[in-house]
Amino acid sequence: MNHYPAWKYILIVLVIGVGCLYALPNLYGEDPALQISASRSALVDAVLEDTISKALDAENVTPLKIQRTDKQLLARFANTDDQLKAKDVVTDAIGPGYIVALNLAPSTPQWLLNLGALPMYLGLDLRGGVHFLMEVDMHVVARQTEERFISDLKTALRGENIRYRGITRADGSGIEVELRDKDTLTKAEAFISQEFPDLSILLNESGNLQLTVKPEVLKEIRKFALQQNITTLRKRVNELGVAEPTIQQQGLERIVVQLPGVQDTATAKDILGATATLEFRMVDQSNEVQDALDGKLIVGAKLYYDRDGQPHLLDKEVMLTGDHIINAASGLEQTGGSPAVFITLDGKGARKFSNATRDNVGKPMAVVFIENKTLTKEIDGQMVKTRQTLEEIINIATIRDQLSKRFQITGLDSTEEARKLALLLRAGALAAPVEIIEERTVGPSLGQDNINKGLESVLIGFVLVLIFMAVYYKVFGLVANIALTLNLIMVVALLSMLQATLTLPGIAGIVLTVGMAVDANVLIFERILEEIRSGNSPQNSIHMGYDKALSTIMDANITTLIAALVLFGFGTG
């Protein structure tokens, strides 16, 4: 008999046990569910849960279960008909402060969840979901770039006491700087060429300076805008709670977004279109708020409202925008312990903010929160898309000292709101508008059909291999069949533990793995038979069979591993 150390047997039993345990969640299905999360300062609490329960009871819609966490509430239903009816009921009952999304929630038992055992994520082709192809408006990127340069030029020329008649965007593209005389023009040209190396300078027919952003600079700005939009979209999708979304660049101007499990296209669009930023403005103290309320035109000022509905008059000139924010973290301020967001600016933003606050120490400054959403509503049987902009003052404070690279925002309602605001600010606003140019929805029924056919293909291939091995190799074949079954369980368990995403090509890979896994057994058994024919004893033949076949098996598997690594490198966005 061939004897092996006891620790090897213990290790095999342990690995098989863990594998079976973590493969088990894949036997449970998914429930149609509603996922309710707060869009901003609203709370997900017991009051919300009670409101939803009463609204569903009133319409005779009975959920299987309602689960609540600090961040979201999940209502499970027996079928998609109840799920769709419940969405309309819940949306009407809780109002616009919440995001209500259709989703599919795993029905894994709680004891498995407590052990960290989760089913594999299913890709868009298996689970169903939505696919968007979005195009970034690069013309807007160029226009925004020129507008930023115009603002910076005005500030810089004033700082150097270089008087100009006007700085405007030229017809078509570019920036035109109109100066008072030839001496000023010469001085301005020298200053701009030194301080703004990203701009090309020409003298146009009108005798003014014609500035254009250099092509290589504009190319980098467009590339950065695309990457910033991808980051923003990824943050917004994370807010929706979609498992394993795909958000990646396609070409130079397009972004692919795939959201497995999301059945509600309209809600997904709303999430993707919602972005937020901040503006810092000085409070207008030279005019009366009541005059603005009475409809009187006030030059250089604009009316805003705070969260309590109180009107305030702010300067139209923006001191700083959220574009210069490079980091934002939530926390508690040291003096009063109230929720706050700690902001870090980039170098240009720090200089601009430092100059602006230096001249306004002792005066009130307002922080304006701006959120843009695209809402889709059904009006007279037609789905109508409307763009909604929320502008509200979240804080007015007196500038006590010159501010610079790091500062904090207070006046927030809760720590949760501070956390969400910090998240939105880290993502920033979309660097340029995006348009959905292609939209596809894969229904859960089609996904289930793909799963069923995929499982059939695995089962048919698996059974055929088992039959062949049992018939051809007899007892050895039965041993190989047991090993093959455990191999399949280990693959499923490992994919589940890694939370990998299973797609139709993935199922094809599993079918291929079943066929390749038996190759090792064929090599071993044929080597054993050769040793027996050579006159060796059965025990020695078995030992030699496994030992001599190892190099061939390793060679085949290392080749497969190299191919897998190459495919992973090319296939990962």
XYZ file of C-alpha atoms in Angstrom:
573
model
C 0.000 0.000 0.000
C 1.081 3.593 -0.696
C 1.073 5.512 2.590
C 0.932 9.317 2.928
C 1.270 11.631 5.951
C -1.880 12.235 7.985
C -1.692 16.013 7.457
C -2.302 15.499 3.726
C -5.564 13.647 4.399
C -6.633 16.313 6.904
C -5.808 19.083 4.414
C -7.830 17.370 1.657
C -10.880 16.973 3.919
C -10.567 20.575 5.105
C -10.296 21.993 1.555
C -13.249 19.896 0.352
C -15.353 20.999 3.338
C -14.590 24.698 2.843
C -15.164 24.359 -0.907
C -18.581 22.760 -0.471
C -19.551 25.415 2.091
C -18.634 28.383 -0.120
C -20.126 26.799 -3.255
C -23.449 26.267 -1.437
C -24.843 29.861 -1.817
C -25.029 29.366 -5.599
C -27.837 26.822 -5.103
C -30.125 29.579 -3.807
C -31.774 31.911 -6.285
C -32.514 35.637 -6.283
C -35.584 37.569 -5.217
C -37.048 40.513 -7.157
C -36.398 43.462 -4.845
C -36.722 47.190 -4.354
C -33.619 49.022 -3.161
C -34.397 52.317 -1.418
C -31.543 54.678 -0.548
C -31.441 58.337 0.497
C -30.392 60.700 -2.271
C -29.049 63.380 0.105
C -29.940 64.404 3.655
C -32.968 62.106 4.005
C -32.733 59.289 6.554
C -33.151 55.541 6.102
C -34.693 54.738 9.485
C -37.551 52.927 11.193
C -39.966 55.713 10.235
C -39.213 55.174 6.546
C -39.619 51.402 6.946
C -42.979 51.902 8.657
C -44.141 54.318 5.929
C -43.243 51.821 3.201
C -44.909 48.908 5.026
C -48.172 50.825 5.489
C -48.194 51.999 1.861
C -47.686 48.428 0.592
C -50.371 47.054 2.933
C -52.831 49.666 1.690
C -52.324 48.429 -1.889
C -52.397 44.721 -0.890
C -48.763 44.172 -1.909
C -47.069 41.822 0.553
C -43.249 41.770 0.588
C -41.406 38.583 1.530
C -39.112 40.570 3.800
C -37.981 44.148 4.434
C -34.348 44.544 5.501
C -32.902 47.842 6.715
C -29.316 49.001 7.161
C -27.916 52.458 7.930
C -27.548 53.225 4.227
C -30.428 51.526 2.447
C -33.618 49.528 2.734
C -34.271 46.343 0.740
C -37.786 45.000 0.163
C -38.000 41.482 -1.334
C -41.001 40.188 -3.303
C -42.236 36.834 -4.553
C -42.465 37.852 -8.221
C -41.720 40.695 -10.621
C -45.402 41.732 -10.836
C -45.432 42.573 -7.111
C -42.028 44.226 -7.491
C -43.182 46.561 -10.297
C -46.411 47.446 -8.521
C -44.516 48.097 -5.275
C -42.129 50.499 -7.026
C -44.975 52.838 -8.018
C -46.508 52.612 -4.534
C -43.235 53.260 -2.683
C -42.163 56.102 -5.003
C -45.441 57.950 -4.364
C -45.317 57.269 -0.614
C -41.789 58.452 0.245
C -41.341 61.414 -2.108
C -38.352 62.724 -4.088
C -35.727 62.542 -1.325
C -35.015 58.870 -2.018
C -33.791 56.685 -4.863
C -36.040 53.681 -5.571
C -34.363 51.119 -7.850
C -35.457 47.697 -9.103
C -32.889 45.041 -8.347
C -32.344 41.327 -7.826
C -31.207 40.359 -4.321
C -29.553 36.997 -3.484
C -31.742 34.808 -1.235
C -28.765 33.249 0.564
C -29.594 32.191 4.176
C -28.327 34.468 6.904
C -26.096 31.826 8.508
C -24.137 31.538 5.254
C -23.924 35.314 4.950
C -22.534 35.457 8.494
C -19.725 33.160 7.338
C -18.999 35.460 4.400
C -20.343 32.919 1.902
C -21.854 34.721 -1.095
C -22.944 33.520 -4.536
C -20.973 34.403 -7.644
C -21.849 37.666 -9.290
C -23.644 37.114 -12.569
C -22.800 39.229 -15.587
C -25.203 41.244 -17.689
C -25.858 38.344 -20.088
C -26.917 36.015 -17.247
C -28.528 38.258 -14.649
C -30.086 40.827 -16.922
C -29.510 44.537 -16.533
C -28.828 47.668 -18.545
C -26.069 48.617 -20.982
C -25.311 52.224 -21.919
C -22.873 53.626 -24.444
C -22.242 57.262 -23.538
C -20.494 59.915 -25.613
C -18.663 62.827 -23.996
C -19.242 66.235 -25.621
C -15.645 67.261 -26.332
C -16.740 70.600 -27.857
C -17.958 71.611 -24.415
C -14.591 70.576 -22.951
C -12.823 72.985 -25.314
C -15.291 75.774 -24.505
C -14.974 75.242 -20.753
C -11.184 75.268 -21.074
C -11.259 78.602 -22.864
C -13.648 80.054 -20.284
C -11.299 79.010 -17.482
C -8.390 80.671 -19.274
C -10.464 83.852 -19.732
C -11.151 84.010 -15.986
C -7.487 83.380 -15.142
C -6.304 85.954 -17.710
C -8.528 88.661 -16.281
C -7.239 88.033 -12.769
C -3.582 87.825 -13.860
C -3.657 90.971 -16.039
C -5.357 92.970 -13.300
C -2.710 91.772 -10.867
C 0.022 93.100 -13.193
C -1.855 96.405 -13.767
C -2.157 95.657 -17.474
C -5.315 97.433 -18.602
C -7.459 95.735 -21.232
C -10.688 96.672 -22.987
C -12.064 93.164 -23.043
C -11.259 89.449 -22.989
C -13.816 87.333 -24.836
C -14.174 84.060 -26.678
C -13.540 84.578 -30.382
C -16.005 83.452 -33.031
C -15.542 79.753 -33.597
C -12.740 79.084 -31.141
C -9.958 80.865 -29.307
C -9.717 83.877 -27.009
C -9.457 87.499 -28.126
C -7.726 90.058 -25.871
C -8.442 93.697 -26.737
C -5.888 96.125 -25.229
C -5.794 99.895 -24.892
C -2.630 100.739 -26.868
C 0.440 99.236 -28.530
C 2.665 99.525 -25.451
C 0.117 97.689 -23.333
C -0.219 95.064 -26.075
C 3.535 94.427 -26.072
C 3.599 94.179 -22.299
C 0.565 91.854 -22.233
C 2.029 89.612 -24.948
C 5.271 89.173 -23.015
C 3.430 88.485 -19.754
C 0.993 85.951 -21.276
C 3.736 84.066 -23.107
C 5.624 83.708 -19.827
C 2.726 82.964 -17.446
C 0.453 80.995 -19.797
C 2.716 78.603 -21.759
C -0.312 76.468 -22.718
C -1.610 79.240 -24.992
C -0.428 80.132 -28.508
C -0.368 83.882 -29.261
C -1.048 85.575 -32.617
C -1.887 89.126 -33.672
C -5.194 89.138 -35.589
C -6.465 91.532 -38.256
C -8.128 93.769 -35.653
C -4.830 94.370 -33.927
C -5.814 92.309 -30.899
C -4.133 89.280 -29.349
C -5.613 85.983 -30.581
C -4.990 83.185 -28.059
C -5.593 79.483 -28.727
C -5.058 76.473 -26.514
C -2.185 74.395 -27.872
C -3.373 71.120 -29.520
C -1.276 68.883 -27.262
C -2.634 70.668 -24.176
C -6.234 70.378 -25.387
C -5.675 66.684 -26.118
C -4.517 66.103 -22.539
C -7.458 68.128 -21.154
C -9.918 66.054 -23.190
C -8.264 62.851 -22.009
C -8.454 64.040 -18.402
C -12.120 65.052 -18.867
C -12.954 61.551 -20.098
C -11.173 59.949 -17.131
C -12.867 62.353 -14.701
C -16.259 61.459 -16.162
C -15.471 57.754 -15.731
C -14.540 58.390 -12.080
C -17.711 60.403 -11.532
C -19.923 57.737 -13.108
C -18.234 55.031 -11.045
C -18.924 56.942 -7.830
C -22.554 57.432 -8.805
C -22.981 53.736 -9.628
C -21.464 52.851 -6.244
C -24.201 54.956 -4.639
C -26.753 52.738 -6.429
C -25.144 49.647 -4.913
C -24.776 47.662 -8.147
C -22.600 44.568 -7.826
C -19.697 44.336 -10.273
C -20.602 47.180 -12.664
C -18.542 47.691 -15.815
C -17.496 51.301 -16.469
C -14.705 51.672 -18.979
C -13.417 53.809 -21.816
C -14.235 52.967 -25.429
C -12.286 54.975 -27.970
C -11.368 58.609 -27.344
C -14.811 60.017 -26.541
C -17.044 57.192 -25.326
C -17.762 55.348 -22.082
C -19.417 51.941 -21.677
C -21.554 51.428 -18.566
C -23.044 48.011 -17.759
C -25.173 47.553 -14.636
C -26.024 43.880 -13.979
C -29.224 43.258 -12.050
C -30.659 46.740 -12.564
C -34.004 46.350 -14.291
C -35.138 49.978 -14.111
C -33.492 51.871 -16.975
C -35.005 55.221 -15.967
C -33.621 55.021 -12.425
C -30.198 54.022 -13.741
C -30.214 57.072 -16.033
C -31.161 59.326 -13.125
C -28.269 58.011 -11.058
C -25.763 58.401 -13.870
C -26.920 61.925 -14.635
C -26.802 63.189 -11.043
C -23.651 65.092 -10.152
C -22.834 67.643 -7.509
C -20.409 70.454 -6.944
C -19.912 73.535 -4.765
C -19.642 77.232 -5.438
C -18.243 79.767 -2.982
C -19.815 83.240 -3.265
C -19.694 86.390 -1.167
C -22.949 87.556 0.420
C -24.207 90.786 -1.174
C -24.490 93.323 1.656
C -25.095 96.413 -0.479
C -28.628 95.455 -1.633
C -31.806 94.386 0.132
C -33.105 90.834 -0.218
C -36.688 92.124 -0.279
C -35.982 94.103 -3.457
C -34.992 90.884 -5.220
C -38.105 89.128 -3.873
C -40.238 91.977 -5.246
C -38.799 91.326 -8.706
C -36.400 94.253 -8.870
C -33.386 93.627 -11.101
C -30.193 93.764 -9.030
C -27.007 94.016 -11.062
C -24.197 91.696 -9.968
C -26.267 89.668 -7.508
C -28.504 86.589 -7.552
C -31.159 85.280 -5.177
C -30.591 81.915 -3.459
C -32.401 80.022 -0.706
C -30.969 78.088 2.220
C -32.267 74.766 3.517
C -34.783 76.445 5.787
C -36.262 78.303 2.825
C -34.764 81.652 3.813
C -33.718 83.894 0.875
C -30.217 85.345 0.583
C -28.622 87.660 -1.957
C -25.218 86.475 -3.228
C -22.679 87.966 -5.608
C -22.852 86.606 -9.153
C -19.069 86.392 -9.264
C -17.939 82.949 -8.134
C -14.902 82.936 -5.832
C -14.192 79.226 -6.291
C -15.859 76.191 -7.858
C -15.673 72.494 -7.064
C -13.410 71.929 -10.086
C -10.392 72.765 -7.908
C -11.276 70.273 -5.152
C -8.830 67.353 -5.142
C -9.966 65.720 -1.905
C -12.878 65.903 0.507
C -13.303 63.998 3.772
C -16.134 64.031 6.303
C -15.641 64.388 10.050
C -16.447 66.537 13.071
C -15.180 70.053 13.610
C -12.966 70.480 16.676
C -14.708 73.440 18.296
C -18.383 72.467 18.327
C -18.282 68.807 17.266
C -20.797 69.401 14.460
C -20.593 67.517 11.117
C -18.110 69.007 8.667
C -16.438 68.339 5.343
C -12.689 68.963 5.169
C -11.650 70.136 1.707
C -8.263 70.186 -0.025
C -7.710 72.337 -3.132
C -5.253 72.037 -5.970
C -2.464 74.624 -6.358
C -4.359 76.945 -8.692
C -7.527 76.778 -6.569
C -5.532 77.462 -3.389
C -3.984 80.613 -4.898
C -7.305 81.834 -6.228
C -9.136 81.206 -2.935
C -6.337 82.746 -0.906
C -6.484 85.964 -2.936
C -10.276 86.098 -2.816
C -10.549 85.606 0.959
C -7.611 87.902 1.734
C -9.611 90.876 0.488
C -12.827 89.844 2.278
C -11.790 89.056 5.861
C -14.656 89.929 8.202
C -17.334 89.539 5.491
C -19.876 86.694 5.143
C -19.290 84.004 2.521
C -21.843 81.418 1.349
C -21.288 77.835 0.245
C -23.773 76.884 -2.474
C -24.487 73.216 -3.167
C -25.446 72.492 -6.786
C -26.810 69.132 -7.925
C -27.855 68.328 -11.499
C -30.197 65.467 -12.306
C -31.934 64.217 -15.421
C -35.351 62.877 -14.493
C -37.579 60.739 -16.705
C -41.297 61.036 -16.014
C -44.364 59.641 -17.721
C -46.563 62.486 -18.982
C -49.677 61.630 -21.019
C -48.306 58.181 -21.759
C -44.982 59.544 -23.010
C -41.625 59.267 -21.214
C -40.381 62.858 -20.983
C -36.792 63.696 -19.974
C -36.337 66.804 -17.837
C -33.148 68.301 -16.389
C -33.434 69.432 -12.779
C -30.910 71.677 -11.024
C -30.965 72.047 -7.261
C -29.151 75.101 -5.907
C -29.193 75.750 -2.175
C -27.055 77.441 0.419
C -25.691 74.935 2.922
C -23.577 77.331 4.942
C -22.994 81.067 5.498
C -20.024 81.967 7.668
C -17.867 85.001 8.296
C -14.351 84.779 6.891
C -12.145 84.998 10.000
C -8.825 84.603 8.263
C -7.275 84.189 4.841
C -8.114 80.697 3.599
C -5.853 78.603 1.404
C -5.271 74.970 0.431
C -7.201 73.296 3.288
C -10.393 74.431 4.994
C -13.694 73.035 6.251
C -17.421 73.401 5.527
C -19.929 73.266 8.388
C -23.691 73.765 8.673
C -24.597 70.231 7.561
C -27.578 68.372 9.026
C -25.902 65.073 9.928
C -22.693 63.067 9.699
C -24.338 60.947 7.006
C -24.966 64.024 4.882
C -21.370 65.142 5.426
C -20.171 61.721 4.254
C -22.346 61.825 1.129
C -21.324 65.381 0.301
C -17.657 64.445 0.650
C -18.238 61.461 -1.656
C -19.930 63.618 -4.291
C -17.210 66.240 -4.103
C -14.453 63.655 -4.479
C -16.205 62.452 -7.612
C -16.815 66.039 -8.705
C -19.190 67.174 -11.366
C -19.039 65.675 -14.818
C -16.149 67.365 -16.590
C -18.295 67.536 -19.740
C -21.869 66.578 -20.628
C -22.488 62.984 -21.683
C -25.163 61.738 -24.038
C -26.490 58.177 -24.082
C -26.171 57.170 -27.727
C -26.920 53.467 -27.261
C -29.066 51.742 -24.671
C -29.811 48.046 -24.252
C -31.791 46.240 -21.599
C -31.321 42.512 -20.978
C -34.391 41.202 -19.160
C -34.040 38.772 -16.239
C -36.055 36.170 -18.165
C -33.501 36.164 -21.002
C -30.711 36.006 -18.418
C -32.392 33.028 -16.753
C -32.695 31.311 -20.132
C -28.945 31.802 -20.663
C -28.259 30.358 -17.195
C -30.448 27.313 -17.888
C -28.768 26.591 -21.230
C -25.331 27.178 -19.741
C -26.037 24.748 -16.918
C -27.358 22.204 -19.410
C -24.131 22.459 -21.420
C -22.028 21.961 -18.278
C -24.184 19.036 -17.162
C -24.164 17.284 -20.555
C -20.378 17.642 -20.921
C -19.852 16.552 -17.309
C -22.059 13.451 -17.588
C -20.468 12.372 -20.888
C -16.993 12.604 -19.364
C -18.126 10.631 -16.274
C -19.631 7.878 -18.418
C -16.509 7.625 -20.599
C -14.170 7.428 -17.603
C -16.319 4.849 -15.767
C -16.639 2.606 -18.852
C -13.020 2.848 -20.057
C -11.080 2.843 -16.778
C -13.492 0.948 -14.500
C -12.481 1.515 -10.823
C -9.828 4.070 -11.743
C -12.529 5.875 -13.744
C -14.790 6.090 -10.665
C -11.896 7.631 -8.697
C -11.366 10.129 -11.508
C -15.099 10.947 -11.522
C -15.014 11.750 -7.819
C -11.974 13.989 -8.363
C -13.682 15.664 -11.333
C -16.819 16.386 -9.282
C -14.742 17.892 -6.479
C -12.780 19.917 -9.055
C -16.005 21.479 -10.339
C -17.110 22.286 -6.783
C -13.704 23.870 -6.071
C -13.949 26.064 -9.197
C -17.415 27.323 -8.193
C -16.274 27.851 -4.577
C -13.177 29.797 -5.623
C -15.178 32.032 -7.989
C -17.645 32.679 -5.170
C -14.925 33.480 -2.619
C -13.231 35.878 -5.055
C -16.652 37.367 -5.925
C -15.804 36.932 -9.584
C -18.394 37.729 -12.241
C -19.742 34.745 -14.176
C -20.741 35.374 -17.807
C -21.666 33.151 -20.746
C -17.991 32.920 -21.815
C -17.264 31.981 -18.196
C -19.684 29.063 -18.412
C -17.954 27.993 -21.643
C -14.674 28.150 -19.712
C -16.100 25.853 -17.016
C -17.199 23.364 -19.702
C -13.658 23.493 -21.114
C -12.206 23.062 -17.613
C -14.248 19.875 -17.120
C -12.757 18.430 -20.304
C -9.211 19.574 -19.491
C -9.358 18.430 -15.867
C -9.888 14.826 -16.939
C -6.775 15.002 -19.154
C -4.583 14.760 -16.067
C -6.344 11.577 -14.978
C -5.964 10.062 -18.462
C -2.226 10.806 -18.409
C -1.821 9.306 -14.938
C -3.874 6.177 -15.675
C -2.122 5.502 -18.977
C 1.251 5.875 -17.226
C 0.088 3.425 -14.497
C -0.985 0.910 -17.139
C 2.442 1.215 -18.816
C 4.188 0.520 -15.491
C 1.986 -2.545 -14.861
C 2.754 -3.861 -18.375
C 6.442 -3.434 -17.522
C 5.996 -5.875 -14.630
C 5.913 -3.446 -11.681
C 3.616 -4.117 -8.721
C 0.231 -2.250 -8.621
C 1.300 -0.081 -5.633
C 4.596 0.868 -7.256
C 2.896 1.437 -10.626
C 0.426 3.842 -9.002
C 3.259 5.745 -7.320
C 5.322 5.900 -10.510
C 2.266 6.826 -12.598
C 1.534 9.911 -10.511
C 5.218 10.829 -10.230
C 6.123 10.577 -13.941
C 2.941 12.252 -15.234
C 3.457 15.298 -13.003
C 5.844 17.151 -15.352
C 3.475 16.785 -18.330
C 0.485 17.929 -16.259
C 2.430 20.911 -14.901
C 3.494 21.882 -18.425
C -0.113 21.855 -19.683
C -1.435 23.838 -16.705
C 1.350 26.438 -16.775
C 0.622 27.010 -20.482
C -3.064 27.490 -19.628
C -2.140 29.876 -16.796
C -0.002 32.030 -19.138
C -2.883 32.218 -21.625
C -5.266 33.175 -18.802
C -2.961 35.969 -17.584
C -2.651 37.374 -21.123
C -6.438 37.289 -21.592
C -6.937 38.921 -18.190
C -4.530 41.714 -19.123
C -6.271 42.430 -22.416
C -9.796 41.956 -21.129
C -9.669 44.149 -18.025
C -10.838 47.769 -18.509
